[in-house]
Coordinates of C-alpha atoms in Angstrom, one line a residue:
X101 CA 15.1 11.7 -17.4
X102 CA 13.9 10.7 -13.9
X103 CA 10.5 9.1 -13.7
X104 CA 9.0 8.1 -10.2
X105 CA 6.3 5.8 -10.0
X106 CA 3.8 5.2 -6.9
X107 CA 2.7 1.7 -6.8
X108 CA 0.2 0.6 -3.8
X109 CA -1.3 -2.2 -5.3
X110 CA -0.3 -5.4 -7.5
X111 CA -3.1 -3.9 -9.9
X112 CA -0.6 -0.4 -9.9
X113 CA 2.3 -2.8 -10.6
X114 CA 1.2 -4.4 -13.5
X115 CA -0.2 -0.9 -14.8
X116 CA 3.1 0.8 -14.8
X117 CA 5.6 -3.2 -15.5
X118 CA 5.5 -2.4 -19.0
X119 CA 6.4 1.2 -19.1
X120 CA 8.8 1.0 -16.3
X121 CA 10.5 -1.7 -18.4
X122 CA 10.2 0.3 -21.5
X123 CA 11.8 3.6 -20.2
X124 CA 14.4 2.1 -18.5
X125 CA 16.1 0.4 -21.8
X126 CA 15.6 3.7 -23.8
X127 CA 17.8 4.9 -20.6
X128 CA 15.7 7.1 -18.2
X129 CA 15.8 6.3 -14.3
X130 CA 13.1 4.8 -12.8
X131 CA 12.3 4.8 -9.6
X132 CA 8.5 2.9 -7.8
X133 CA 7.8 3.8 -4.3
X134 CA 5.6 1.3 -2.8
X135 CA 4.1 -0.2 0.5
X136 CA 4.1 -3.9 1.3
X137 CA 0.2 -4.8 0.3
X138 CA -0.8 -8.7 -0.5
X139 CA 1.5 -9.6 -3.5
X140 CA 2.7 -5.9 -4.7
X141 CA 6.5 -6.3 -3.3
X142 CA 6.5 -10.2 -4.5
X143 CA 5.4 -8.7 -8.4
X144 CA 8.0 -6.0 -8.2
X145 CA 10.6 -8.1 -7.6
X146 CA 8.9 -11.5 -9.6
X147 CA 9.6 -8.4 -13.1
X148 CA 12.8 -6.9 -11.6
X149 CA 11.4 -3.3 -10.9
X150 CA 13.3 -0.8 -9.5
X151 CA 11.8 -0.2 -6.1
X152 CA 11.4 1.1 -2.6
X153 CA 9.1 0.8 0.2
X154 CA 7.6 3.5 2.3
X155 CA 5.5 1.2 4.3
X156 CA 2.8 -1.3 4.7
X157 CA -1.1 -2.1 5.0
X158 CA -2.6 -4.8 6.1
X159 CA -5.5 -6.5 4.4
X160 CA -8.1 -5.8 7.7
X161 CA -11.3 -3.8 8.2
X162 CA -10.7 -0.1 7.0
X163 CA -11.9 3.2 8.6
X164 CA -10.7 6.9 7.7
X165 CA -9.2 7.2 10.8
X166 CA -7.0 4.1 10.4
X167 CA -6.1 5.5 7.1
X168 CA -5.4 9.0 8.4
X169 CA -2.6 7.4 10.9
X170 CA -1.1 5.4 8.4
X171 CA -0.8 8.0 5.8
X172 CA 0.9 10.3 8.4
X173 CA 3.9 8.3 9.2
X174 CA 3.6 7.1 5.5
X175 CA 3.8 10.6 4.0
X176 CA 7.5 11.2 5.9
X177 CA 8.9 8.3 4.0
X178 CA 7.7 9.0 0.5
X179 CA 8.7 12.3 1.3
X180 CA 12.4 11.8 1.9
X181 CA 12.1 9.0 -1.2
X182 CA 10.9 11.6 -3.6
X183 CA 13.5 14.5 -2.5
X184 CA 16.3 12.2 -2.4
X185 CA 15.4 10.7 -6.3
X186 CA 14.5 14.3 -7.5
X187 CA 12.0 13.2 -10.1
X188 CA 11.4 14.9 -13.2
X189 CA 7.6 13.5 -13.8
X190 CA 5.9 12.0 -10.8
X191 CA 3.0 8.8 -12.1
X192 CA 0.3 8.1 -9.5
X193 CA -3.2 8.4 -7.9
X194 CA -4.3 9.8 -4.9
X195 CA -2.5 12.0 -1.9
X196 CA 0.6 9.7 -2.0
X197 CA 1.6 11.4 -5.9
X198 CA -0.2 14.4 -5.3
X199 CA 2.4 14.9 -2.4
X200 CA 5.7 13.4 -3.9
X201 CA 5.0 16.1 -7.1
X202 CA 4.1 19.4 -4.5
X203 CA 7.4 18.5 -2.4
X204 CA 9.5 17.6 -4.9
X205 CA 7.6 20.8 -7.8
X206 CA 7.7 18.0 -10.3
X207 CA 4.6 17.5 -13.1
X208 CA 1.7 15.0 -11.2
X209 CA -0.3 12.3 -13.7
X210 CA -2.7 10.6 -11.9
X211 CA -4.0 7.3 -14.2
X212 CA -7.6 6.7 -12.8
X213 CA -10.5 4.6 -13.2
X214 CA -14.1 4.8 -11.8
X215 CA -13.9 4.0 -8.3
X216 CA -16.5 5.2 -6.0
X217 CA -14.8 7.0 -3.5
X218 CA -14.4 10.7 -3.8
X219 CA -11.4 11.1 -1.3
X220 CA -8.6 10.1 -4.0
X221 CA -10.2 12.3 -6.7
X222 CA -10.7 15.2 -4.2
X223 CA -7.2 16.1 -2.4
X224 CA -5.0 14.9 -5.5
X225 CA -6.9 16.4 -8.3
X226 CA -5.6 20.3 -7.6
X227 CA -2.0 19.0 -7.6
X228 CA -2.7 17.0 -11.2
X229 CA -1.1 18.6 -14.0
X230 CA -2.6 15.5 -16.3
X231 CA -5.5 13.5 -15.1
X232 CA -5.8 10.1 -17.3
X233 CA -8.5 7.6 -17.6
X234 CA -10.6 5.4 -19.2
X235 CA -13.6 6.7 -21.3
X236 CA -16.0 5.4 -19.7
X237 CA -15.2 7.1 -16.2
X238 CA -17.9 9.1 -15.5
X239 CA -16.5 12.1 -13.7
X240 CA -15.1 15.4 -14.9
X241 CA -12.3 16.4 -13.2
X242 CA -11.9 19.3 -14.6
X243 CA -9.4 21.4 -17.8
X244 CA -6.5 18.7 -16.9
X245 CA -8.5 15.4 -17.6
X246 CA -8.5 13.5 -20.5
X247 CA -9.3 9.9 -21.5
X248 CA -9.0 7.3 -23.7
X249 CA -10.9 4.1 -25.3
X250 CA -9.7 1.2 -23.3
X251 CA -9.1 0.6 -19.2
X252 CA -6.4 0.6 -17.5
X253 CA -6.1 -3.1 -17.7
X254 CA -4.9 -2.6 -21.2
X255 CA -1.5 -1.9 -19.9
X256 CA -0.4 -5.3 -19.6
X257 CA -3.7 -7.3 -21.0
X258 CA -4.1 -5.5 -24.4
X259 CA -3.2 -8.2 -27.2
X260 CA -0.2 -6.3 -28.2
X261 CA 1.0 -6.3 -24.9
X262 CA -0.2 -9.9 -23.4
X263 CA 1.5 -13.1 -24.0
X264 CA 0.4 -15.5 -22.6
X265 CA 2.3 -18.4 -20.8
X266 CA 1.3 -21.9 -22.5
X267 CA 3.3 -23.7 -19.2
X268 CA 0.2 -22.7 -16.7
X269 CA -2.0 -25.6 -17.0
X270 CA 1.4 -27.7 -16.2
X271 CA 1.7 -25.1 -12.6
X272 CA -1.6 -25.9 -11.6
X273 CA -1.4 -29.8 -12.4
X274 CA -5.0 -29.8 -14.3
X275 CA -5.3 -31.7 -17.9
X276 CA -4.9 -30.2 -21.2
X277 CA -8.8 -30.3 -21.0
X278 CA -10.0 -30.1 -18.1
X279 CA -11.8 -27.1 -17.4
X280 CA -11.3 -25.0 -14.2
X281 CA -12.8 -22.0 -12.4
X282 CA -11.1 -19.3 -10.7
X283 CA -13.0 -17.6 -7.4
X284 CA -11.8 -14.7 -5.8
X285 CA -13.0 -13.5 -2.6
X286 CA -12.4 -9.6 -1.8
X287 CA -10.5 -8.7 1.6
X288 CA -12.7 -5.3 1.0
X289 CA -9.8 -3.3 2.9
X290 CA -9.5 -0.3 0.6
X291 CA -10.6 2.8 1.6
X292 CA -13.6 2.5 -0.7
X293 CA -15.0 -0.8 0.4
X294 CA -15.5 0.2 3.9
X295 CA -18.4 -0.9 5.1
X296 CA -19.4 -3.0 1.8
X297 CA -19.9 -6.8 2.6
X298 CA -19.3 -9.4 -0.6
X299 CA -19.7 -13.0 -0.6
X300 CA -21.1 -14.2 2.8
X301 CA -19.3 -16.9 4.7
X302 CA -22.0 -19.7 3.8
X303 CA -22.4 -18.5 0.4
X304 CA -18.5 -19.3 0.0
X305 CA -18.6 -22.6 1.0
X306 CA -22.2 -23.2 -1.3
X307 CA -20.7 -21.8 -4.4
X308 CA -17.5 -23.6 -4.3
X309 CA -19.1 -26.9 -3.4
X310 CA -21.9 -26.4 -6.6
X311 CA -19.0 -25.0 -8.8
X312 CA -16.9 -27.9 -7.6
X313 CA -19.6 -30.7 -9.4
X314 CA -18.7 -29.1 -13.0
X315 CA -15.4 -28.1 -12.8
X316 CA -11.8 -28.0 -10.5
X317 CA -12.2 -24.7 -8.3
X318 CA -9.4 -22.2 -7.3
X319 CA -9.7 -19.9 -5.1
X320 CA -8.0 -16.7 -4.3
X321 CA -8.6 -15.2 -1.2
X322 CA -7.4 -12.3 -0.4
X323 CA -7.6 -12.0 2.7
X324 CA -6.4 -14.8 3.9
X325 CA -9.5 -16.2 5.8
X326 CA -10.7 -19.3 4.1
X327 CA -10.2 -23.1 5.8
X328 CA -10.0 -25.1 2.4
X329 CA -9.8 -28.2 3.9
X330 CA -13.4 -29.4 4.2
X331 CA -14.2 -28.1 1.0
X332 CA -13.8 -29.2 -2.8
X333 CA -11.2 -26.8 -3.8
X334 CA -7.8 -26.2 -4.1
X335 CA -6.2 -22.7 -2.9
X336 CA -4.6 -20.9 -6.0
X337 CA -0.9 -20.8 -4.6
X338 CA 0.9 -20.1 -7.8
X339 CA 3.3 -17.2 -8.3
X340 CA 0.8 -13.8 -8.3
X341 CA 2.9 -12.9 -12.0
X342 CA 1.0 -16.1 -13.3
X343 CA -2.5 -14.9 -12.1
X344 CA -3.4 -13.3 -16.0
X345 CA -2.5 -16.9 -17.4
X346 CA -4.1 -18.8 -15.2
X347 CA -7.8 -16.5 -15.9
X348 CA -6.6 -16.6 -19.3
X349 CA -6.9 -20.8 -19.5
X350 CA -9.9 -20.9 -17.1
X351 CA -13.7 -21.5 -18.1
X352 CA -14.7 -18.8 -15.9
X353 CA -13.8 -16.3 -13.1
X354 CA -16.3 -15.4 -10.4
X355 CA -15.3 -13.0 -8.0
X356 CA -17.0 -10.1 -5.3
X357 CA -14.0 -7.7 -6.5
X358 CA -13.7 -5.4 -9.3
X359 CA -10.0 -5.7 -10.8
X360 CA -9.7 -9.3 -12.2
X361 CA -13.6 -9.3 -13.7
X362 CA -12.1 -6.7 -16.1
X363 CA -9.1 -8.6 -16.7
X364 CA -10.8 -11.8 -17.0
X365 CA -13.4 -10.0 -19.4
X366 CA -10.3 -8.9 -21.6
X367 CA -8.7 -12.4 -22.0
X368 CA -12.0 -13.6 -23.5
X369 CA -13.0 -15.7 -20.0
X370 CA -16.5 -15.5 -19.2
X371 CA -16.2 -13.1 -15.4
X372 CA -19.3 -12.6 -12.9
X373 CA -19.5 -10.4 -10.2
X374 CA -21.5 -10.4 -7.3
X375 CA -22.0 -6.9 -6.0
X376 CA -23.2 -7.8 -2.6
X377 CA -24.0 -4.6 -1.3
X378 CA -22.3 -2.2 -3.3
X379 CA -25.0 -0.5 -5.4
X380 CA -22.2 1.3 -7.0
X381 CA -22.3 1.9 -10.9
X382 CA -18.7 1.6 -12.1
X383 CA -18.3 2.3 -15.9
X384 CA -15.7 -0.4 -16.8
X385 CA -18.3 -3.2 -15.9
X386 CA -20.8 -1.2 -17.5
X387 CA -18.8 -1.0 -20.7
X388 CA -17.6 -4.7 -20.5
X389 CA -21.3 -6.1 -20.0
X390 CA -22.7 -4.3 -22.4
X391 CA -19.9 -6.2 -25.1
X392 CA -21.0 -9.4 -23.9
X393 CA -17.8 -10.2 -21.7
X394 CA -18.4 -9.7 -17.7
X395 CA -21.6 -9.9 -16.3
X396 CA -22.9 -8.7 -12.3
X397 CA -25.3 -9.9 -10.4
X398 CA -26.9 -8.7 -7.4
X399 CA -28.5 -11.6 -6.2
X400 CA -26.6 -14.8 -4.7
X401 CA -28.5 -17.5 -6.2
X402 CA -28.3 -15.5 -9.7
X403 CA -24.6 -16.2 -9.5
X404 CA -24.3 -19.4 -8.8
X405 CA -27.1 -20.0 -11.0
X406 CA -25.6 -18.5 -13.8
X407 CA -22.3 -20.2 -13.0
X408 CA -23.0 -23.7 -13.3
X409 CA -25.0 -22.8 -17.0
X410 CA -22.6 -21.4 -18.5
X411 CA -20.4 -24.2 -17.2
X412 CA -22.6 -26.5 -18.8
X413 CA -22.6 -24.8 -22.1
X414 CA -19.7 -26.3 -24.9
X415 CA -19.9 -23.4 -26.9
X416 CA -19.1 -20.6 -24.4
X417 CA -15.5 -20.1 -24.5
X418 CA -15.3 -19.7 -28.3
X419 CA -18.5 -17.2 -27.7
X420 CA -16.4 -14.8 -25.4
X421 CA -13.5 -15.3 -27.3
X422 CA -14.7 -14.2 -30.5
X423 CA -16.4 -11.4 -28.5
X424 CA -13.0 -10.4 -26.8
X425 CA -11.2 -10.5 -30.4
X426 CA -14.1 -8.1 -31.9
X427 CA -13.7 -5.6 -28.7
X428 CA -10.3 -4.8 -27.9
X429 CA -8.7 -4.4 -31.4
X430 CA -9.8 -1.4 -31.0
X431 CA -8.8 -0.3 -27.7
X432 CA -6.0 1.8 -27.0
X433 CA -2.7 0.0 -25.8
X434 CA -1.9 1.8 -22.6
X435 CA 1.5 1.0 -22.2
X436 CA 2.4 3.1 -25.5
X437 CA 0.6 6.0 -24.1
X438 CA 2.2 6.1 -20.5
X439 CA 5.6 6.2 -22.0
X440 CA 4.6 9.0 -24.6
X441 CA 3.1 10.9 -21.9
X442 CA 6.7 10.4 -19.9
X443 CA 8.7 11.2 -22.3
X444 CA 6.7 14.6 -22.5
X445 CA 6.9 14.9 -19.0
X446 CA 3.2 15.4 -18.3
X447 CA 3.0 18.5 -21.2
X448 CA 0.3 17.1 -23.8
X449 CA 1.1 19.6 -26.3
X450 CA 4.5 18.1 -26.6
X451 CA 2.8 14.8 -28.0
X452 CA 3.3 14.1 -31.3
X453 CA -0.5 13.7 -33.4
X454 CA -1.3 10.3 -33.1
X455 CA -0.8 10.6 -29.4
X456 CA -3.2 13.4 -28.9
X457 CA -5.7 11.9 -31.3
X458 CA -5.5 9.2 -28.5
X459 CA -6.5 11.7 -25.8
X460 CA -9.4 14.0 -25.6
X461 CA -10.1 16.1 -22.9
X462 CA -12.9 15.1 -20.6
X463 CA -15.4 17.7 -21.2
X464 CA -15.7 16.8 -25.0
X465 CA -15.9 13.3 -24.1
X466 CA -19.1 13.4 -22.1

């Protein structure tokens, strides 16, 4: 069988890095267009994925007219990809699937999660054949949609799945214990974020010179834009594979992006987001606050506030690990599901029972 994957993002590569690895040992062909985005062309080749690239985006300022130009000369490319691999299931989200399945009359599942824009969900959704996400999404997209208990981060962060790498505390040269905090600053360039503003310039500096009097900082920035040299912290600048085992070992993540709160959340490391001004209600965080493991603020001082006490409290990691323990046993391992739903080639009804007792169709899951 002939499975193509579209991959945008390094969150889309490690969704699909277990499957793809998975499908191609039992002997299918796998195939992951992709466009060169931050880190996603470094974690494709960091797991040996079989890829190709149909073009870029830079981490800038995003409009819908910049995204209209770049999807047109993008579309050609993934066009002539998908025709020439001649897929027999086409994995995705958005236009980019939507459009390799219609060209190339192949089955479309689009694996979602709650974002806020409705442009994604609007021209892909006709062209779905399977719609997948997690539970707590709160749209209905219709007969095709069906969910699960879990998030998509339970593709490669679900304790059957995740192993984590002992060696990372050695990569990032901090003691056995010495505890660390990892702070991520969004580029905001998605199509969603436009016009949302996170952490402001001065708050950066403040909360990684207050953070810095408890604790080593890290920080990720995404975009590129931060002068660390007058500051207390030291730019994470290990490989972006090691990114899960570094959150894993930390004391806490605090971040103005979505993405790696959940995944902190899930490994049992206390994660805060600041919303800054996205008044947004996403599902996941919803879900994940109300079992004790992220937490979002909308107010500055609240999050640095809130930082430096639970910094200052012994007894917090063994808190969200026992509360991470509790949670997920019971969520559903995504990897296991993706490659059922492949080897049905998008056609539930070919899933054997404990698959399908797995998925239920939106409408009865409201």
């Amino acid at each position: 069988m002939r499975i193509l994957v579209l991959a945008n993002t390094p969150a889309h590569v490690h969704l699909y890095r277990h499957a793809v690895d998975r499908l191609e040992r039992a002997g299918h062909d796998v195939l992951v267009l992709t466009r060169e985005y931050a880190c996603t062309t470094d974690l494709l080749d960091y797991f040996d994925m079989p890829y190709r690239v149909y073009g870029d985006h830079e981490t800038e300022g995003y409009s819908k007219l910049g995204f209209a130009r770049e999807l047109g000369g993008q579309f050609l490319t993934i066009g002539a990809e998908a025709v020439r691999f001649n897929p027999d299931i086409v994995f995705g989200r958005g236009p980019y699937a939507a459009y390799a399945g219609t060209l190339t009359r192949t089955p479309v599942v689009l694996v979602l999660d709650d974002e806020p824009g409705d442009f994604n969900h609007t021209v892909s959704r006709p062209f779905a054949d399977c719609i997948i996400s997690p539970k707590v999404t709160r749209r209905d997209l219709g007969d095709a949609h069906y969910t699960f208990d879990g998030f998509k981060e339970c593709a490669y962060l679900h304790p059957d799945v995740f192993e984590p790498n002992d060696d990372v505390r050695e990569y990032l040269d901090v003691d056995p214990d010495e505890p660390y905090v990892l702070v991520r600053f969004n580029a905001l360039d998605a199509l969603h974020d436009a016009d949302l503003e996170g952490f402001r310039p001065e708050q950066r500096r403040d909360l990684i010179k207050r953070l810095s009097e408890e604790a080593t900082v890290f920080v990720s920035d995404e975009g590129d834009e931060m002068d660390l040299r007058e500051l207390p912290a030291r730019s994470y600048d290990l490989h972006p594979a090691l990114i899960h085992d570094a959150m894993a070992e930390a004391s806490l993540l605090v971040a103005d992006t979505g993405t790696m709160v959940n995944e902190a959340a899930l490994l049992g490391t206390p994660a805060f987001r600041y919303r800054g001004t996205d008044d947004h209600e996403y599902g996941e965080f919803r879900e994940l606050e109300r079992a004790g493991l992220a937490e979002q603020f909308d107010e500055y001082d609240a999050v640095h506030d809130r930082s430096l006490e639970i910094l200052a409290d012994d007894g917090a990691n063994d808190r969200w690990q026992t509360r991470r323990r509790e949670y997920t046993d019971d969520l559903v391992n995504l990897t296991d599901l993706l490659v059922d739903v492949a080897r049905s080639r998008g056609e539930l009804e070919r899933l054997d029972r404990s698959t399908k007792r797995v998925l239920q169709p939106r409408s009865r899951s409201m």
